[in-house]
Amino acid sequence: MAASNAAERWVDETAGLTTPARVEWCDGSKAEYDRLIEGMLQDGTLLPLNQSTYPGCYLHRSHPSDVARTEQLTFICTTHKDDTGPTNNWMAPGEAKAKVGGYLRGAMRGRTMYVIPYLMGPAGSSMSRVGIMVTDSAYVVASMHIMTRVGQVALSAMRSDDDFIAGVHSLGDLSPDHRLIAHFPEEKLIWSVGSGYGGNALLGKKCHALRLGSAQARQEGWLAEHMLIIGVEDPSGRVTYLAAAMPSASGKTNLAMVEARLPGWRVWTVGDDIAWMHVDAQGQLRAINPESGFFGVAPNTSPKTNPNATRMVRSNTIFTNVALTPSGEPWWEGLTPEPPAGLLDWQGQPWRPGTTPAAHPNSRFTVPVQQCPSVSPNWEDPQGVPISGLIFGSRRSKVIPLVFEAFDWTHGVFLGSAMSTETTAAITGKVGVVRRDPMAMLPFCGYNMGDYFAHWLGMQQRLTRPPRLFRVNWFRRGDDGKFLWPGYGDNVRVLKWMVERIQGGATAVDETPIGWIPRPSALDTDGLGLTQAQLGEALRCDAGEWLEALGDLDQFYAQFGSRLPQPIARRLAETRKQFAA
Ligand code: GTP
Ligand code: SPV
Ligand code: MN
């Protein structure tokens, strides 16, 4: 493998700082993966699972205080604070270098520093981008093997000597007191220390593909989004591609590989977490999935909720923080109606039912995309797939209807910018707290969110046929506290309505101040057993509730000052006026 001079120099510099015992360049081969697994089985980083029922599957137990992304320790480091914006943590680059540098100095003493050249996106795509990360965690290397394309394929895709995002990762001492995830968009650089978990440590994912990716995308005129990508096949065989933004642990993986509960309909999986979208020469929006694996939430994944995922994780999967059965199989809440006897919990302790969950609520599986039974034949198309609809979804037990459609692009951007959601176990902190999460990008936008809204608005002029924009909420609850909508496989009924809207079919809608809401009769609820009252409640738009929510939105927008685009402010004012009338 031949790396560029700039890459070699940066690796040498980094080794000078972290002083590892040895430096190993990764080639991404199966032999390398097997060696890493073997080493981790020997030192206890991995436990083998039952190799006859779960071949090639392993269990990793993380440090008990390192189980989710830590947003309070995640920083964007720009020269001017205003470029980071009010919704991100900011640190001056010099200060961050001093602080993280302190944690990194000598951090790899006696250990191996792995150098991982990785490609985000299919080989041969002009939309793909290269990263080179170093790490002292074999678990991170093995995970990067699954989640990205590692080795020569990455180095060959570099368009110039320094055409890569550089990432330094070290486990440090795993203490949250010495943890920091710092992004330097002006230097295409990531420094992450003190966590071995998911988005904190697999630097290709949130740090590169979203935070630095979004900053690069703005400069270069494309979009890097926290979105799944699917192809929805209708009974005539036509496939309509959609991308959907939803906050962490709010349904992307589930929708990405949903098994349609409607005859003749089928959903093809392109991606489950991140979409990079470009406008092509014809003015068509096209999307690639930069990843090559899924890092999916385990709890509630079952043959009932997500049969494709359940089948997919039966081989070649690394599980993190799930429970273990006496026969050496993984288990998590929801996998089976009753927990098997004799479980060890995610920390390896005997588990007693009725106490805390056996699997950590943010326990995950890491598995190659090709193993997904519903994987799209086009998932690695270098041209990407043509996107006809964009969806913004969030987790709200109240206020937000099951589905509605924006009037136009600007209105859709407004609806996305207005999104709020209830927090989940994917982030350290309180679960179930309502917070603003525009376009599901609050923790992932690598620059000023006001500029991000403007960038979205500006895309329209380059789109000859802009995608339709939709808002969904699978999580609205009735007065009895139960979900009003069955969700999962039945979400395809909502996708069907969207496809009908996109393809120009006649569907009955109500025009409301927030957009077009389908009449209950427009949704295919055949065989669902939902009462008209339930469906009506799921779709209800309440002026009083909305006026309150929009007041809160006004305050959120205020912090952007002059960086809030006028069209967004105007949309909010108009919507309030219409509700008040
Ligand atoms: P990240 O990987 O963190 O970005 O999450 P994600 O958006 O891919 O979320 P995922 O699909 O893994 O869903 C997380 C949790 O949401 C699951 O464990 C389910 O409990 C729940 N969920 C997903 N889809 C539905 C749905 O349609 N209805 C309901 N009620 N819950 C759902
Ligand atoms: C998310 O939190 O949105 C995830 C998991 O997809 S992580 O990789 O930890 O960011
Ligand atoms: Mn995610």
Coordinates of C-alpha atoms and ligand atoms in Angstrom, one line a residue:
M1 CA 0.0 0.0 0.0
A2 CA 1.3 3.4 -1.0
A3 CA 0.1 6.3 1.1
S4 CA 0.7 9.9 0.1
N5 CA 3.6 12.0 1.6
A6 CA 1.1 14.1 3.5
A7 CA -0.5 11.0 5.0
E8 CA 2.9 9.5 6.0
R9 CA 4.0 12.8 7.5
W10 CA 0.8 13.1 9.5
V11 CA 1.0 9.5 10.8
D12 CA 4.6 10.1 11.9
E13 CA 3.7 13.3 13.7
T14 CA 0.8 11.6 15.4
A15 CA 3.0 8.7 16.5
G16 CA 5.4 11.3 17.9
L17 CA 2.6 12.6 20.1
T18 CA 1.1 9.3 21.2
T19 CA 4.4 7.2 21.3
P20 CA 3.0 3.7 20.4
A21 CA 5.2 0.7 20.6
R22 CA 4.5 -0.1 17.0
V23 CA 2.6 1.3 14.0
E24 CA 0.5 -1.0 11.8
W25 CA -1.1 0.1 8.5
C26 CA -4.4 -1.8 7.9
D27 CA -5.1 -3.3 4.6
G28 CA -8.8 -4.2 5.2
S29 CA -8.3 -7.9 4.3
K30 CA -10.2 -10.8 5.7
A31 CA -7.0 -12.2 7.1
E32 CA -6.4 -9.0 9.0
Y33 CA -10.0 -9.0 10.4
D34 CA -9.5 -12.6 11.5
R35 CA -6.2 -11.8 13.2
L36 CA -7.9 -8.8 15.1
I37 CA -10.7 -11.0 16.3
E38 CA -8.3 -13.7 17.4
G39 CA -6.3 -11.2 19.4
M40 CA -9.4 -9.8 21.0
L41 CA -10.7 -13.3 21.9
Q42 CA -7.4 -13.9 23.6
D43 CA -7.2 -10.7 25.6
G44 CA -10.9 -10.8 26.5
T45 CA -12.0 -7.7 24.5
L46 CA -14.4 -10.1 22.7
L47 CA -16.3 -13.1 23.9
P48 CA -17.2 -15.8 21.4
L49 CA -21.0 -16.4 20.9
N50 CA -22.4 -19.8 20.0
Q51 CA -20.6 -20.5 16.7
S52 CA -23.1 -23.1 15.5
T53 CA -26.2 -20.8 15.9
Y54 CA -24.4 -17.4 15.5
P55 CA -21.3 -18.2 13.3
G56 CA -18.8 -15.4 13.2
C57 CA -20.6 -13.5 15.9
Y58 CA -18.9 -12.0 19.0
L59 CA -19.8 -10.0 22.1
H60 CA -18.0 -6.9 23.3
R61 CA -18.7 -5.4 26.7
S62 CA -17.8 -1.7 26.8
H63 CA -16.6 0.1 29.9
P64 CA -19.8 0.7 32.0
S65 CA -19.5 4.5 31.7
D66 CA -18.8 4.4 28.0
V67 CA -22.1 3.3 26.4
A68 CA -23.3 6.1 24.2
R69 CA -22.3 9.3 22.5
T70 CA -21.4 12.1 24.9
E71 CA -22.6 15.3 23.3
Q72 CA -21.5 17.5 26.2
L73 CA -17.9 16.4 25.4
T74 CA -18.2 16.9 21.7
F75 CA -16.8 20.2 20.3
I76 CA -16.5 22.0 17.0
C77 CA -13.3 24.0 17.0
T78 CA -13.4 27.0 14.6
T79 CA -11.3 30.2 14.7
H80 CA -14.5 32.2 14.9
K81 CA -17.1 31.0 17.5
D82 CA -19.9 32.3 15.2
D83 CA -19.0 29.7 12.6
T84 CA -19.7 26.9 15.1
G85 CA -23.0 28.5 16.0
P86 CA -25.3 28.5 19.1
T87 CA -26.3 24.8 18.9
N88 CA -22.8 23.3 19.1
N89 CA -20.2 23.3 21.8
W90 CA -17.3 25.5 20.7
M91 CA -13.7 25.6 21.7
A92 CA -10.9 27.6 20.2
P93 CA -8.6 25.4 18.1
G94 CA -5.5 26.2 20.1
E95 CA -7.2 25.5 23.4
A96 CA -8.6 22.2 22.1
K97 CA -5.2 21.1 20.8
A98 CA -3.6 21.9 24.1
K99 CA -6.3 20.1 26.1
V100 CA -6.8 17.0 23.9
G101 CA -3.0 17.0 23.1
G102 CA -2.5 16.6 26.9
Y103 CA -4.7 13.5 27.0
L104 CA -3.1 12.1 23.8
R105 CA 0.6 12.7 24.8
G106 CA 2.1 9.2 25.3
A107 CA -1.5 7.7 25.4
M108 CA -0.4 4.7 23.2
R109 CA 2.7 3.9 25.1
G110 CA 3.3 0.1 24.9
R111 CA 0.4 -0.4 22.5
T112 CA -0.1 -0.7 18.7
M113 CA -1.2 2.3 16.8
Y114 CA -3.3 1.1 13.9
V115 CA -3.5 3.3 10.8
I116 CA -6.8 2.8 9.0
P117 CA -7.2 4.3 5.5
Y118 CA -11.0 4.2 4.8
L119 CA -13.3 5.2 2.0
M120 CA -16.7 6.6 2.7
G121 CA -18.9 5.7 -0.2
P122 CA -18.7 3.2 -3.1
A123 CA -15.4 2.8 -4.9
G124 CA -15.4 4.7 -8.2
S125 CA -18.0 7.3 -7.0
S126 CA -17.2 11.0 -7.3
M127 CA -19.3 11.5 -4.2
S128 CA -17.1 9.2 -2.1
R129 CA -14.4 10.7 0.3
V130 CA -11.3 9.4 2.0
G131 CA -10.4 9.4 5.7
I132 CA -7.3 8.1 7.5
M133 CA -7.7 7.4 11.2
V134 CA -5.4 6.1 13.8
T135 CA -6.5 4.2 16.9
D136 CA -5.1 2.1 19.7
S137 CA -8.4 0.0 19.9
A138 CA -8.6 -3.3 18.0
Y139 CA -12.3 -3.2 18.5
V140 CA -12.4 0.1 16.6
V141 CA -10.3 -1.4 13.8
A142 CA -12.6 -4.4 13.4
S143 CA -15.7 -2.2 13.5
M144 CA -14.2 0.1 10.8
H145 CA -13.7 -3.0 8.7
I146 CA -17.4 -3.6 8.8
M147 CA -18.6 0.0 8.7
T148 CA -16.3 1.4 6.0
R149 CA -14.1 0.2 3.0
V150 CA -10.6 -0.1 4.4
G151 CA -7.2 -0.3 2.7
Q152 CA -5.9 0.4 -0.8
V153 CA -9.4 1.1 -2.1
A154 CA -9.3 4.2 0.1
L155 CA -5.8 5.3 -0.8
S156 CA -6.5 4.9 -4.5
A157 CA -9.5 7.2 -4.2
M158 CA -7.4 10.2 -3.0
R159 CA -7.5 13.0 -5.6
S160 CA -4.5 14.8 -4.2
D161 CA -1.7 14.4 -1.7
D162 CA -3.7 15.7 1.2
D163 CA -7.2 14.7 0.1
F164 CA -8.3 13.0 3.3
I165 CA -9.9 13.7 6.7
A166 CA -7.4 12.9 9.4
G167 CA -8.6 11.3 12.6
V168 CA -6.8 10.5 15.8
H169 CA -8.5 8.2 18.2
S170 CA -7.2 6.8 21.5
L171 CA -9.1 5.0 24.3
G172 CA -7.0 7.1 26.8
D173 CA -8.1 6.0 30.3
L174 CA -11.8 5.7 29.2
S175 CA -12.7 8.2 32.0
P176 CA -15.4 10.7 31.1
D177 CA -13.1 13.3 32.9
H178 CA -10.5 12.8 30.3
R179 CA -12.8 12.5 27.3
L180 CA -13.1 14.9 24.4
I181 CA -14.2 14.6 20.8
A182 CA -12.9 17.6 18.9
H183 CA -13.5 18.6 15.3
F184 CA -11.4 21.0 13.4
P185 CA -13.2 21.7 10.1
E186 CA -10.7 24.2 9.0
E187 CA -8.0 21.6 9.1
K188 CA -10.0 18.5 8.1
L189 CA -9.0 17.0 11.4
I190 CA -10.7 15.0 14.2
W191 CA -9.2 14.3 17.7
S192 CA -11.1 11.9 19.9
V193 CA -9.9 10.6 23.2
G194 CA -11.4 8.7 26.1
S195 CA -14.2 6.7 24.6
G196 CA -14.3 3.5 22.6
Y197 CA -18.0 3.7 21.8
G198 CA -19.8 4.1 18.5
G199 CA -20.1 7.6 17.2
N200 CA -17.3 8.8 19.6
A201 CA -14.8 6.3 18.3
L202 CA -15.7 5.0 14.8
L203 CA -14.6 8.3 13.3
G204 CA -15.9 7.6 9.8
K205 CA -19.4 7.8 11.0
K206 CA -20.6 10.9 12.9
C207 CA -17.3 12.8 13.1
H208 CA -16.4 12.5 9.4
A209 CA -19.5 11.6 7.4
L210 CA -21.7 14.1 9.3
R211 CA -19.8 16.8 11.2
L212 CA -16.8 17.5 8.9
G213 CA -18.9 16.1 6.0
S214 CA -21.6 18.7 6.5
A215 CA -19.1 21.5 6.6
Q216 CA -17.4 20.2 3.4
A217 CA -20.8 19.7 1.8
R218 CA -21.7 23.3 2.3
Q219 CA -18.5 24.5 0.7
E220 CA -18.9 22.1 -2.2
G221 CA -22.6 22.4 -2.7
W222 CA -24.0 19.1 -1.5
L223 CA -25.8 17.7 1.6
A224 CA -24.5 15.3 4.3
E225 CA -27.5 14.2 6.3
H226 CA -28.5 11.9 9.2
M227 CA -30.8 10.0 6.8
L228 CA -31.7 6.4 5.8
I229 CA -32.1 5.7 2.1
I230 CA -34.7 3.3 0.7
G231 CA -36.2 2.3 -2.6
V232 CA -40.0 1.7 -2.3
E233 CA -41.2 -0.8 -5.0
D234 CA -44.9 -0.6 -5.8
P235 CA -47.0 -3.5 -7.3
S236 CA -46.2 -2.3 -10.8
G237 CA -42.5 -2.8 -10.1
R238 CA -41.6 0.9 -10.1
V239 CA -39.1 1.9 -7.4
T240 CA -39.3 5.3 -5.8
Y241 CA -36.3 6.3 -3.7
L242 CA -36.8 8.2 -0.5
A243 CA -34.4 9.5 2.2
A244 CA -35.5 10.0 5.8
A245 CA -33.9 12.0 8.7
M246 CA -34.8 10.8 12.2
P247 CA -32.9 11.5 15.4
S248 CA -30.8 8.8 17.1
A249 CA -32.7 5.6 18.1
S250 CA -35.9 6.9 16.4
G251 CA -36.6 4.4 13.7
K252 CA -34.1 4.8 10.8
T253 CA -32.7 1.2 10.8
N254 CA -36.2 -0.1 11.2
L255 CA -37.6 1.8 8.3
A256 CA -34.6 1.2 6.2
M257 CA -35.2 -2.6 6.1
V258 CA -38.9 -2.7 6.8
E259 CA -40.8 -5.7 5.5
A260 CA -43.9 -4.3 3.9
R261 CA -47.2 -5.3 5.4
L262 CA -49.0 -4.6 2.1
P263 CA -49.3 -7.1 -0.7
G264 CA -47.2 -6.2 -3.8
W265 CA -45.1 -3.6 -1.9
R266 CA -41.5 -4.0 -1.1
V267 CA -38.8 -1.8 0.5
W268 CA -35.1 -2.0 -0.7
T269 CA -32.3 -0.9 1.7
V270 CA -29.6 1.5 0.5
G271 CA -28.6 2.9 3.9
D272 CA -29.8 3.2 7.5
D273 CA -28.0 6.2 9.0
I274 CA -26.2 8.6 6.7
A275 CA -26.9 10.0 3.2
W276 CA -24.6 12.1 1.1
M277 CA -26.7 13.8 -1.6
H278 CA -25.5 15.6 -4.7
V279 CA -27.4 17.3 -7.5
D280 CA -26.5 15.7 -10.8
A281 CA -26.1 17.4 -14.2
Q282 CA -29.8 17.0 -14.9
G283 CA -30.7 18.7 -11.6
Q284 CA -31.8 15.5 -10.0
L285 CA -30.9 14.9 -6.3
R286 CA -28.9 11.6 -6.0
A287 CA -27.9 9.9 -2.8
I288 CA -25.1 7.5 -1.7
N289 CA -24.7 5.6 1.6
P290 CA -21.2 6.5 2.7
E291 CA -21.1 3.5 5.0
S292 CA -20.7 -0.2 4.3
G293 CA -22.2 -1.5 7.6
F294 CA -24.9 -1.0 10.1
F295 CA -24.3 0.0 13.7
G296 CA -27.9 -0.6 14.8
V297 CA -29.9 -0.5 18.1
A298 CA -30.5 -4.0 19.4
P299 CA -33.4 -3.6 21.9
N300 CA -36.8 -4.2 20.3
T301 CA -35.2 -5.8 17.2
S302 CA -37.4 -8.9 16.8
P303 CA -38.9 -11.2 14.1
K304 CA -42.1 -9.2 14.6
T305 CA -40.7 -5.6 14.5
N306 CA -37.7 -6.1 12.1
P307 CA -37.5 -9.6 10.6
N308 CA -34.8 -8.6 8.1
A309 CA -32.5 -7.3 10.8
T310 CA -33.1 -10.3 13.0
R311 CA -32.0 -12.6 10.2
M312 CA -29.1 -10.3 9.2
V313 CA -27.4 -10.5 12.6
R314 CA -27.3 -14.3 12.8
S315 CA -23.7 -14.3 11.4
N316 CA -20.6 -12.2 11.1
T317 CA -21.9 -9.6 13.7
I318 CA -20.2 -7.9 16.6
F319 CA -22.7 -7.2 19.4
T320 CA -21.9 -4.6 22.0
N321 CA -23.5 -4.5 25.4
V322 CA -26.3 -7.1 24.8
A323 CA -27.1 -9.8 27.3
L324 CA -25.9 -13.4 27.1
T325 CA -27.9 -16.6 27.3
P326 CA -26.5 -19.8 28.9
S327 CA -26.2 -21.3 25.5
G328 CA -23.9 -18.5 24.3
E329 CA -26.5 -16.5 22.3
P330 CA -27.1 -12.8 22.4
W331 CA -30.3 -11.5 23.9
W332 CA -32.0 -8.1 24.4
E333 CA -35.3 -6.8 25.5
G334 CA -38.0 -7.4 22.9
L335 CA -36.1 -10.1 21.0
T336 CA -38.4 -12.8 22.5
P337 CA -41.6 -12.1 24.5
E338 CA -40.1 -13.7 27.6
P339 CA -36.4 -13.5 28.7
P340 CA -34.6 -16.8 28.7
A341 CA -33.6 -18.2 32.1
G342 CA -30.0 -17.8 33.3
L343 CA -29.1 -14.6 31.5
L344 CA -26.0 -12.6 32.1
D345 CA -26.6 -8.9 31.8
W346 CA -24.6 -6.5 29.6
Q347 CA -21.9 -6.2 32.2
G348 CA -21.6 -10.0 32.6
Q349 CA -23.5 -10.2 35.9
P350 CA -26.3 -12.8 36.6
W351 CA -29.5 -11.0 35.8
R352 CA -32.7 -11.0 37.8
P353 CA -36.0 -10.2 35.9
G354 CA -37.8 -7.1 37.0
T355 CA -34.7 -5.2 37.8
T356 CA -32.7 -3.1 35.2
P357 CA -32.7 -4.1 31.5
A358 CA -30.5 -7.1 30.8
A359 CA -29.2 -5.5 27.6
H360 CA -28.1 -1.9 27.7
P361 CA -30.8 0.2 26.1
N362 CA -28.2 1.5 23.7
S363 CA -26.7 -2.0 23.0
R364 CA -25.9 -2.4 19.3
F365 CA -25.0 -4.8 16.5
T366 CA -22.3 -4.1 13.9
V367 CA -22.9 -6.0 10.6
P368 CA -22.0 -5.6 6.9
V369 CA -24.6 -4.1 4.7
Q370 CA -24.5 -7.0 2.2
Q371 CA -25.9 -9.3 4.8
C372 CA -29.2 -7.4 4.8
P373 CA -31.8 -9.6 3.1
S374 CA -33.5 -6.5 1.7
V375 CA -30.3 -4.8 0.4
S376 CA -30.9 -2.9 -2.8
P377 CA -29.2 -4.1 -6.0
N378 CA -28.2 -0.4 -6.4
W379 CA -26.8 0.2 -3.0
E380 CA -23.3 0.7 -4.3
D381 CA -24.1 2.5 -7.5
P382 CA -21.4 5.1 -7.9
Q383 CA -24.0 7.5 -9.3
G384 CA -26.2 7.1 -6.2
V385 CA -29.9 6.6 -6.4
P386 CA -32.3 9.3 -7.5
I387 CA -34.2 10.8 -4.6
S388 CA -37.9 11.7 -5.1
G389 CA -39.0 12.4 -1.5
L390 CA -37.4 13.5 1.7
I391 CA -38.8 12.7 5.1
F392 CA -38.3 14.4 8.5
G393 CA -39.4 12.2 11.4
S394 CA -39.2 12.5 15.1
R395 CA -40.3 11.0 18.4
R396 CA -43.1 13.0 19.8
S397 CA -45.8 11.6 22.0
K398 CA -48.0 14.6 21.4
V399 CA -48.8 17.4 18.9
I400 CA -47.2 16.1 15.7
P401 CA -49.5 14.2 13.3
L402 CA -48.6 10.8 11.9
V403 CA -47.8 12.3 8.5
F404 CA -48.1 15.5 6.5
E405 CA -46.6 17.0 3.4
A406 CA -44.9 20.4 2.9
F407 CA -46.4 22.8 0.4
D408 CA -43.0 23.4 -1.3
W409 CA -39.3 23.1 -0.8
T410 CA -39.0 26.2 1.4
H411 CA -41.9 25.1 3.5
G412 CA -40.3 21.6 3.9
V413 CA -37.0 23.1 5.0
F414 CA -39.0 25.1 7.5
L415 CA -40.7 22.0 8.8
G416 CA -37.4 20.2 9.1
S417 CA -35.8 23.2 10.9
A418 CA -38.8 23.1 13.3
M419 CA -38.3 19.5 14.3
S420 CA -38.2 18.6 18.0
T421 CA -37.9 15.2 19.5
E422 CA -37.8 13.2 22.8
T423 CA -34.2 12.1 23.7
T424 CA -33.2 8.4 23.7
A425 CA -30.5 6.2 25.1
A426 CA -28.3 6.8 22.1
I427 CA -26.9 9.8 24.0
T428 CA -25.7 10.0 27.5
G429 CA -28.2 12.0 29.6
K430 CA -31.9 12.0 30.4
V431 CA -34.2 10.0 28.2
G432 CA -37.6 11.3 27.0
V433 CA -36.8 15.0 27.3
V434 CA -38.2 17.1 24.4
R435 CA -35.5 19.1 22.6
R436 CA -35.1 20.9 19.3
D437 CA -33.4 18.7 16.8
P438 CA -33.6 20.4 13.3
M439 CA -33.5 17.8 10.6
A440 CA -32.2 15.3 13.2
M441 CA -28.8 17.1 12.8
L442 CA -28.6 18.9 16.2
P443 CA -25.6 16.8 17.4
F444 CA -24.1 16.4 13.9
C445 CA -24.1 19.7 12.1
G446 CA -20.5 20.8 11.9
Y447 CA -21.1 24.5 11.4
N448 CA -23.6 27.3 12.3
M449 CA -27.1 25.8 12.1
G450 CA -28.4 29.1 10.7
D451 CA -26.1 28.8 7.7
Y452 CA -27.2 25.1 7.4
F453 CA -30.8 26.2 6.9
A454 CA -29.6 28.7 4.3
H455 CA -27.7 26.0 2.6
W456 CA -30.7 23.8 2.4
L457 CA -32.9 26.6 1.0
G458 CA -30.2 27.4 -1.6
M459 CA -30.3 23.8 -2.9
Q460 CA -33.7 24.4 -4.5
Q461 CA -32.4 26.6 -7.3
R462 CA -30.3 23.7 -8.6
L463 CA -33.0 21.1 -8.5
T464 CA -35.1 20.8 -11.7
R465 CA -37.7 18.6 -9.9
P466 CA -37.2 19.1 -6.1
P467 CA -38.1 16.0 -4.0
R468 CA -41.4 16.3 -2.1
L469 CA -40.9 16.9 1.6
F470 CA -42.8 15.0 4.3
R471 CA -43.0 15.1 8.1
V472 CA -43.8 11.9 10.0
N473 CA -44.2 10.8 13.7
W474 CA -44.7 7.1 14.5
F475 CA -44.6 7.9 18.2
R476 CA -47.8 9.8 19.0
R477 CA -49.7 8.4 22.0
G478 CA -53.3 8.4 22.9
D479 CA -54.8 9.4 26.3
D480 CA -54.2 5.8 27.5
G481 CA -50.4 6.3 26.9
K482 CA -50.4 3.8 24.0
F483 CA -49.0 4.4 20.6
L484 CA -51.8 5.5 18.2
W485 CA -50.1 4.0 15.2
P486 CA -48.8 0.4 15.0
G487 CA -45.5 1.4 13.4
Y488 CA -42.8 -0.9 12.0
G489 CA -44.1 -3.0 9.0
D490 CA -47.2 -0.9 8.9
N491 CA -45.2 2.3 8.2
V492 CA -45.2 1.1 4.6
R493 CA -48.8 2.3 4.5
V494 CA -47.5 5.8 5.0
L495 CA -44.8 5.2 2.4
K496 CA -47.5 4.1 0.0
W497 CA -49.3 7.4 0.5
M498 CA -46.1 9.3 -0.2
V499 CA -45.4 7.4 -3.3
E500 CA -48.9 8.1 -4.5
R501 CA -48.3 11.9 -3.9
I502 CA -45.0 11.8 -5.6
Q503 CA -46.3 9.9 -8.6
G504 CA -49.2 12.2 -8.9
G505 CA -52.0 9.9 -7.9
A506 CA -55.3 11.4 -6.5
T507 CA -55.3 11.2 -2.8
A508 CA -57.6 13.1 -0.4
V509 CA -55.8 15.7 1.7
D510 CA -56.7 18.4 4.1
E511 CA -54.9 21.7 3.7
T512 CA -53.8 23.0 7.2
P513 CA -51.3 25.7 8.3
I514 CA -48.6 23.0 8.7
G515 CA -49.1 21.3 5.3
W516 CA -51.3 18.7 3.6
I517 CA -52.5 16.0 5.9
P518 CA -54.0 12.9 4.4
R519 CA -57.7 12.2 5.1
P520 CA -58.1 9.0 7.0
S521 CA -59.6 7.5 3.8
A522 CA -56.4 8.2 1.8
L523 CA -54.3 5.9 3.9
D524 CA -54.5 2.2 3.1
T525 CA -55.4 0.8 6.5
D526 CA -56.9 -2.5 5.2
G527 CA -56.7 -5.2 7.7
L528 CA -55.1 -3.0 10.4
G529 CA -58.1 -3.0 12.8
L530 CA -57.6 0.7 13.6
T531 CA -60.8 2.6 14.6
Q532 CA -61.6 5.8 12.7
A533 CA -61.2 7.6 16.0
Q534 CA -57.7 6.3 16.5
L535 CA -56.7 7.1 13.0
G536 CA -58.3 10.5 13.3
E537 CA -56.4 11.2 16.5
A538 CA -53.1 10.1 14.9
L539 CA -53.6 12.6 12.1
R540 CA -55.1 15.4 14.2
C541 CA -53.6 18.9 13.9
D542 CA -54.6 21.0 17.0
A543 CA -54.3 24.8 16.7
G544 CA -53.8 25.4 20.4
E545 CA -51.0 22.8 20.7
W546 CA -49.3 24.1 17.6
L547 CA -49.4 27.8 18.7
E548 CA -47.7 26.8 21.9
A549 CA -45.1 24.7 20.1
L550 CA -44.5 27.6 17.6
G551 CA -43.9 30.0 20.4
D552 CA -41.1 27.8 21.7
L553 CA -39.7 27.6 18.1
D554 CA -39.6 31.4 17.9
Q555 CA -37.2 31.4 20.9
F556 CA -35.1 28.7 19.4
Y557 CA -34.8 30.6 16.2
A558 CA -33.9 33.9 18.0
Q559 CA -30.5 32.6 19.1
F560 CA -29.4 32.5 15.4
G561 CA -29.8 36.3 15.1
S562 CA -29.1 37.5 11.6
R563 CA -28.0 34.0 10.5
L564 CA -31.5 32.8 10.5
P565 CA -32.7 32.9 6.9
Q566 CA -35.6 35.3 6.3
P567 CA -37.7 32.7 4.4
I568 CA -37.7 30.5 7.6
A569 CA -38.7 33.4 9.9
R570 CA -41.4 34.4 7.4
R571 CA -42.8 30.8 7.3
L572 CA -43.0 30.7 11.1
A573 CA -44.8 34.1 11.2
E574 CA -47.3 33.0 8.5
T575 CA -48.0 29.7 10.2
R576 CA -48.7 31.3 13.5
K577 CA -51.0 33.9 11.8
Q578 CA -53.0 31.1 10.1
F579 CA -53.4 29.2 13.3
A580 CA -54.4 32.3 15.2
A581 CA -57.1 33.2 12.6
Ligands
GTP1 P1 -29.5 5.4 15.4 O1 -28.8 4.2 14.9 O2 -29.2 5.7 16.8 O3 -29.3 6.6 14.5 O4 -31.1 5.0 15.5 P2 -32.2 4.7 14.4 O5 -32.9 5.9 14.0 O6 -31.7 3.8 13.3 O7 -33.3 3.9 15.2 P3 -33.9 2.4 15.2 O8 -34.5 2.1 13.9 O9 -32.8 1.5 15.6 O10 -35.0 2.4 16.3 C1 -34.7 2.6 17.6 C2 -35.9 2.2 18.4 O11 -37.1 2.9 18.0 C3 -36.3 0.7 18.3 O12 -35.6 0.0 19.3 C4 -37.7 0.7 18.4 O13 -38.1 0.5 19.8 C5 -38.2 2.1 18.1 N1 -39.0 2.1 16.8 C6 -38.5 2.0 15.5 N2 -39.5 2.1 14.6 C7 -40.6 2.2 15.3 C8 -42.0 2.4 15.0 O14 -42.4 2.4 13.8 N3 -42.9 2.5 16.0 C9 -42.5 2.5 17.3 N4 -43.4 2.6 18.3 N5 -41.2 2.3 17.7 C10 -40.3 2.2 16.7
SPV2 C1 -26.6 7.7 16.6 O1 -26.5 8.0 17.8 O2 -27.3 8.5 15.8 C2 -26.0 6.5 16.1 C3 -25.2 5.7 17.0 O3 -26.2 6.2 14.9 S1 -23.6 6.4 17.1 O4 -22.7 5.7 16.1 O5 -23.1 6.0 18.4 O6 -23.6 7.8 16.8
MN3 MN -27.6 7.7 13.9

